[in-house]
Amino acid sequence: MSILVVGSLAFDDIETPFGSSPDTLGGSSTYIALSASYFSDDINMVGVVGSDFTDEHFTLLHSRNIDTQGIRKVEDGKTFRWAGRYHYDMNTRDTLDTRLNVFADFDPHVPEQYRKSKFVCLGNIDPELQVKVLDQITAPEMVICDTMNFWIEGKPEELKKTLERVDVFIINDSEARILSGDPNLVRSARIIREMGPKILIIKKGEHGALLFTDSGIFAAPAYPLESIYDPTGAGDTFAGGFIGHLSRCENITDLELRKAVLYGSAMASFCVEMFGTERVVGLDLLEIEDRYQSFLDLSRIEA
């Protein structure tokens, strides 16, 4: 089924203890769409870029059968740019520079041909813009939303209005504690789910992810990697794998939600193995299925 992805497209200047990667293609919607493209061939993007976003970048997206008619190019502007430096634990990073550029005036317009999309994935953008996107969509089957502490602390009421219209909410553990006002993640999940989203995923970085539904709690492990080069975009790549798997399911059951968490985790584990989108772009389906099977094997106990 069709997937609509709305969020940022960006260029990142990334530094980690293991190297650096300037002018790296990034942005929340870029990672989401590329990840989801391994599960669906009907992905549509809405965003804004500047003149520095070249035909080569569009070609990369098109190579994964991603429709970019919803991306507006501002010829006299520059694409959103972020620069950051990660520390050895990779959970800590310093933002060195942020230049919103054309993204500062992003006003999402959903093309008519996208408005019947069955799955909508809202990347980390202003919650008021997330609502504006939803106002343009006709009866989506599932809405998935991401956010960050900047919006949780800066626009809490606007975010809560968004959450009233969301089916799946994806955040990390620190964001969950800030939004709920409770240090305990189980209580935090109950409080957040009462705000609207019946399905909640709390990402815990190197400690895996927790899925909360009416059926209970599912804990997914993290994949043990020897080399982690760049965690940028891992959370968005997770979201892409998650929604990608669900888009190919005839019925979204609790079992399929759990599978989707593992597929999302598998895609995120690939993302961190190289800088930017490099690893995600170069995957094949066999690699993904092998990594998914590895996640199953991590916690399997033979009777």
Coordinates of C-alpha atoms in Angstrom, one line a residue:
M1 CA 0.0 0.0 0.0
S2 CA 1.1 3.6 -0.6
I3 CA 3.3 5.3 2.0
L4 CA 3.5 9.1 2.4
V5 CA 6.6 10.4 4.1
V6 CA 6.8 14.0 5.2
G7 CA 9.8 15.5 6.9
S8 CA 13.2 17.1 6.3
L9 CA 15.7 16.6 3.6
A10 CA 19.2 17.8 4.6
F11 CA 22.9 17.7 4.2
D12 CA 24.8 16.7 7.3
D13 CA 28.5 17.3 8.3
I14 CA 29.2 14.3 10.6
E15 CA 32.1 13.7 12.9
T16 CA 32.5 10.6 15.0
P17 CA 35.6 9.0 16.8
F18 CA 35.9 6.8 13.7
G19 CA 36.0 9.4 11.0
S20 CA 34.1 12.2 9.4
S21 CA 31.6 12.6 6.5
P22 CA 30.9 16.1 5.2
D23 CA 28.0 17.0 2.9
T24 CA 26.2 13.7 3.7
L25 CA 22.7 13.3 2.4
G26 CA 20.3 13.1 5.4
G27 CA 17.1 14.4 6.8
S28 CA 14.3 12.5 8.6
S29 CA 12.2 11.8 5.5
T30 CA 15.3 10.7 3.5
Y31 CA 16.1 7.9 5.9
I32 CA 12.5 6.9 6.4
A33 CA 11.8 6.7 2.7
L34 CA 15.0 4.8 1.8
S35 CA 14.4 2.3 4.5
A36 CA 10.7 1.7 3.6
S37 CA 11.6 1.3 0.0
Y38 CA 12.8 -2.2 0.6
F39 CA 9.3 -3.2 1.6
S40 CA 7.1 -1.1 -0.7
D41 CA 7.4 0.3 -4.2
D42 CA 4.8 3.0 -3.6
I43 CA 6.5 5.6 -1.6
N44 CA 5.8 9.4 -1.9
M45 CA 7.8 12.2 -0.4
V46 CA 6.9 15.7 0.6
G47 CA 9.6 18.2 1.5
V48 CA 11.6 21.2 0.4
V49 CA 15.2 21.5 -0.8
G50 CA 17.5 24.2 -2.2
S51 CA 19.5 24.5 -5.4
D52 CA 22.3 22.5 -3.9
F53 CA 20.1 19.4 -4.0
T54 CA 21.2 18.2 -7.4
D55 CA 19.9 15.7 -10.0
E56 CA 22.3 13.2 -8.5
H57 CA 20.4 13.3 -5.2
F58 CA 17.1 13.0 -6.9
T59 CA 18.4 10.1 -8.9
L60 CA 19.4 8.3 -5.8
L61 CA 15.9 8.5 -4.5
H62 CA 14.4 7.5 -7.8
S63 CA 16.7 4.5 -7.9
R64 CA 14.7 3.2 -4.9
N65 CA 11.4 3.9 -6.7
I66 CA 10.6 6.8 -4.5
D67 CA 8.3 9.4 -6.0
T68 CA 9.6 12.9 -5.4
Q69 CA 6.9 15.0 -7.1
G70 CA 6.0 16.4 -3.6
I71 CA 9.5 17.8 -3.0
R72 CA 9.7 21.5 -3.8
K73 CA 13.0 22.9 -5.0
V74 CA 13.8 26.5 -4.2
E75 CA 16.3 27.6 -6.8
D76 CA 17.6 30.6 -4.9
G77 CA 17.8 28.8 -1.6
K78 CA 20.0 26.3 0.3
T79 CA 19.0 22.9 1.7
F80 CA 18.7 22.4 5.5
R81 CA 22.1 21.7 6.9
W82 CA 23.2 20.2 10.2
A83 CA 26.7 19.6 11.7
G84 CA 27.4 17.4 14.7
R85 CA 30.1 15.6 16.6
Y86 CA 29.5 12.2 18.4
H87 CA 31.4 11.0 21.4
Y88 CA 32.7 7.5 22.0
D89 CA 29.5 6.2 23.6
M90 CA 27.6 7.4 20.5
N91 CA 24.6 8.3 22.7
T92 CA 26.1 11.8 23.2
R93 CA 26.6 14.3 20.5
D94 CA 27.3 18.0 20.2
T95 CA 25.4 20.0 17.6
L96 CA 28.1 22.2 16.0
D97 CA 25.8 24.1 13.5
T98 CA 22.2 24.2 12.3
R99 CA 21.1 26.1 9.3
L100 CA 17.4 25.7 8.5
N101 CA 17.7 27.6 5.2
V102 CA 14.7 26.8 3.0
F103 CA 13.3 24.4 5.7
A104 CA 12.6 27.5 7.8
D105 CA 9.7 28.3 5.6
F106 CA 8.5 24.8 4.9
D107 CA 4.8 24.7 4.3
P108 CA 3.9 21.2 3.4
H109 CA 1.6 20.9 0.4
V110 CA 0.4 17.3 -0.3
P111 CA -0.1 16.7 -4.0
E112 CA -3.6 15.5 -5.0
Q113 CA -2.2 12.1 -6.1
Y114 CA -0.7 11.6 -2.6
R115 CA -3.8 12.4 -0.5
K116 CA -5.2 8.9 -0.6
S117 CA -2.1 7.3 0.9
K118 CA -2.9 4.5 3.2
F119 CA 0.1 4.9 5.5
V120 CA 1.4 8.3 6.6
C121 CA 4.8 8.7 8.3
L122 CA 5.4 12.1 9.9
G123 CA 9.0 12.8 10.5
N124 CA 10.4 15.0 13.2
I125 CA 9.0 18.4 12.2
D126 CA 6.9 21.1 13.9
P127 CA 3.7 19.5 15.3
E128 CA 1.6 22.2 13.7
L129 CA 3.0 21.2 10.3
Q130 CA 2.2 17.5 11.1
V131 CA -1.4 18.5 11.7
K132 CA -1.4 20.5 8.5
V133 CA -0.3 17.4 6.6
L134 CA -3.1 15.3 8.2
D135 CA -5.7 17.8 7.3
Q136 CA -4.8 17.1 3.6
I137 CA -5.0 13.3 3.8
T138 CA -8.2 11.3 3.0
A139 CA -8.9 8.5 5.5
P140 CA -5.4 7.0 6.1
E141 CA -5.3 3.5 7.6
M142 CA -2.4 4.3 9.8
V143 CA -0.5 7.4 10.9
I144 CA 2.9 7.1 12.4
C145 CA 4.6 10.1 14.0
D146 CA 8.0 11.0 15.4
T147 CA 9.1 14.0 17.4
M148 CA 12.0 15.2 19.6
N149 CA 12.6 17.0 22.9
F150 CA 12.7 20.4 21.1
W151 CA 9.0 20.1 20.2
I152 CA 8.1 18.3 23.4
E153 CA 9.4 21.2 25.5
G154 CA 8.7 24.1 23.0
K155 CA 5.3 23.2 21.7
P156 CA 3.7 20.7 24.1
E157 CA 0.1 21.7 23.5
E158 CA 0.5 21.6 19.7
L159 CA 2.2 18.2 20.0
K160 CA -0.7 16.8 22.1
K161 CA -3.2 17.9 19.4
T162 CA -1.1 16.0 16.9
L163 CA -1.0 12.9 19.1
E164 CA -4.8 12.8 19.2
R165 CA -4.7 11.9 15.5
V166 CA -1.8 9.5 15.6
D167 CA -2.0 5.7 15.6
V168 CA 1.7 5.0 16.2
F169 CA 4.1 7.2 18.1
I170 CA 7.8 6.6 18.1
I171 CA 10.1 8.4 20.6
N172 CA 13.3 7.5 22.6
D173 CA 13.4 6.9 26.3
S174 CA 14.5 10.3 27.4
E175 CA 11.8 12.0 25.3
A176 CA 9.2 9.7 26.8
R177 CA 10.2 10.7 30.3
I178 CA 10.0 14.4 29.4
L179 CA 6.6 14.1 27.7
S180 CA 5.0 12.1 30.4
G181 CA 6.7 13.7 33.3
D182 CA 7.4 10.3 34.8
P183 CA 10.9 8.6 35.1
N184 CA 9.4 5.1 34.8
L185 CA 9.0 4.0 31.2
V186 CA 6.1 1.7 31.8
R187 CA 4.1 4.4 33.5
S188 CA 5.3 6.9 30.9
A189 CA 3.9 4.6 28.2
R190 CA 0.5 4.5 29.8
I191 CA 0.4 8.3 30.2
I192 CA 1.5 8.9 26.5
R193 CA -1.0 6.3 25.1
E194 CA -3.8 8.1 27.0
M195 CA -2.9 11.2 24.9
G196 CA -4.1 9.4 21.7
P197 CA -1.7 6.9 20.1
K198 CA -2.7 3.3 21.0
I199 CA 0.6 2.0 19.7
L200 CA 3.8 3.4 21.3
I201 CA 7.4 2.5 20.6
I202 CA 10.1 3.7 22.9
K203 CA 13.6 3.4 21.4
K204 CA 16.4 2.7 23.8
G205 CA 19.4 3.0 21.5
E206 CA 21.9 0.2 22.2
H207 CA 19.4 -1.4 24.6
G208 CA 16.8 -2.1 21.9
A209 CA 13.2 -1.0 21.8
L210 CA 9.9 -1.4 23.7
L211 CA 6.5 -1.8 21.9
F212 CA 3.4 -0.9 24.0
T213 CA -0.1 -2.0 22.7
D214 CA -3.4 -3.0 24.2
S215 CA -2.1 -6.6 24.1
G216 CA 0.9 -5.9 26.3
I217 CA 4.6 -5.1 26.1
F218 CA 7.1 -6.5 23.6
A219 CA 10.9 -6.0 24.1
A220 CA 13.1 -6.1 21.1
P221 CA 16.9 -6.5 21.6
A222 CA 19.5 -4.4 20.0
Y223 CA 21.8 -6.1 17.5
P224 CA 25.3 -6.6 18.8
L225 CA 27.6 -4.9 16.3
E226 CA 31.4 -4.8 16.5
S227 CA 31.6 -1.5 14.5
I228 CA 29.3 1.5 14.8
Y229 CA 30.4 4.4 12.6
D230 CA 27.5 6.8 12.6
P231 CA 24.1 6.7 14.5
T232 CA 22.7 9.6 12.5
G233 CA 19.3 8.7 11.1
A234 CA 19.1 5.3 12.8
G235 CA 15.8 6.2 14.5
D236 CA 14.3 7.3 11.1
T237 CA 15.6 4.2 9.4
F238 CA 13.8 2.2 12.2
A239 CA 10.6 4.0 11.4
G240 CA 11.0 3.3 7.7
G241 CA 11.5 -0.4 8.3
F242 CA 8.6 -0.5 10.7
I243 CA 6.1 1.2 8.4
G244 CA 7.5 -0.6 5.4
H245 CA 6.7 -4.1 6.9
L246 CA 3.2 -3.1 8.0
S247 CA 2.4 -1.7 4.5
R248 CA 2.8 -5.2 3.1
C249 CA 0.6 -6.9 5.7
E250 CA -3.0 -7.8 4.8
N251 CA -4.0 -7.5 8.5
I252 CA -2.1 -5.5 11.1
T253 CA -2.1 -7.8 14.1
D254 CA -0.1 -7.7 17.3
L255 CA 2.2 -10.3 15.8
E256 CA 2.8 -8.2 12.7
L257 CA 3.5 -5.1 14.9
R258 CA 6.2 -7.2 16.7
K259 CA 7.7 -8.3 13.4
A260 CA 7.6 -4.7 12.3
V261 CA 9.7 -3.6 15.3
L262 CA 12.3 -6.3 14.5
Y263 CA 12.4 -5.2 10.8
G264 CA 12.8 -1.6 12.0
S265 CA 15.5 -2.6 14.3
A266 CA 17.2 -4.6 11.6
M267 CA 17.2 -1.6 9.2
A268 CA 18.6 0.7 12.0
S269 CA 21.4 -1.8 12.7
F270 CA 22.5 -1.5 9.1
C271 CA 22.3 2.3 9.1
V272 CA 24.9 2.7 11.9
E273 CA 27.5 0.5 10.1
M274 CA 28.5 3.3 7.7
F275 CA 28.1 7.1 7.4
G276 CA 24.9 8.7 6.4
T277 CA 22.6 6.7 4.1
E278 CA 25.5 4.8 2.4
R279 CA 24.8 1.5 4.0
V280 CA 21.0 1.8 3.7
V281 CA 21.2 2.5 0.0
G282 CA 23.4 -0.5 -0.7
L283 CA 21.3 -3.2 0.9
D284 CA 19.6 -6.2 -0.7
L285 CA 16.6 -8.1 0.4
L286 CA 18.5 -11.2 1.4
E287 CA 20.7 -9.2 3.8
I288 CA 17.6 -7.7 5.4
E289 CA 15.9 -11.1 5.9
D290 CA 19.2 -12.6 7.3
R291 CA 19.5 -9.7 9.8
Y292 CA 15.8 -10.1 10.7
Q293 CA 16.4 -13.8 11.4
S294 CA 19.4 -12.9 13.5
F295 CA 17.1 -10.7 15.7
L296 CA 14.8 -13.7 16.1
D297 CA 17.7 -15.9 17.1
L298 CA 19.0 -13.4 19.7
S299 CA 16.2 -14.3 22.2
R300 CA 15.2 -17.7 21.0
I301 CA 15.2 -20.5 23.6
E302 CA 14.7 -24.1 22.3
A303 CA 12.1 -26.1 24.3

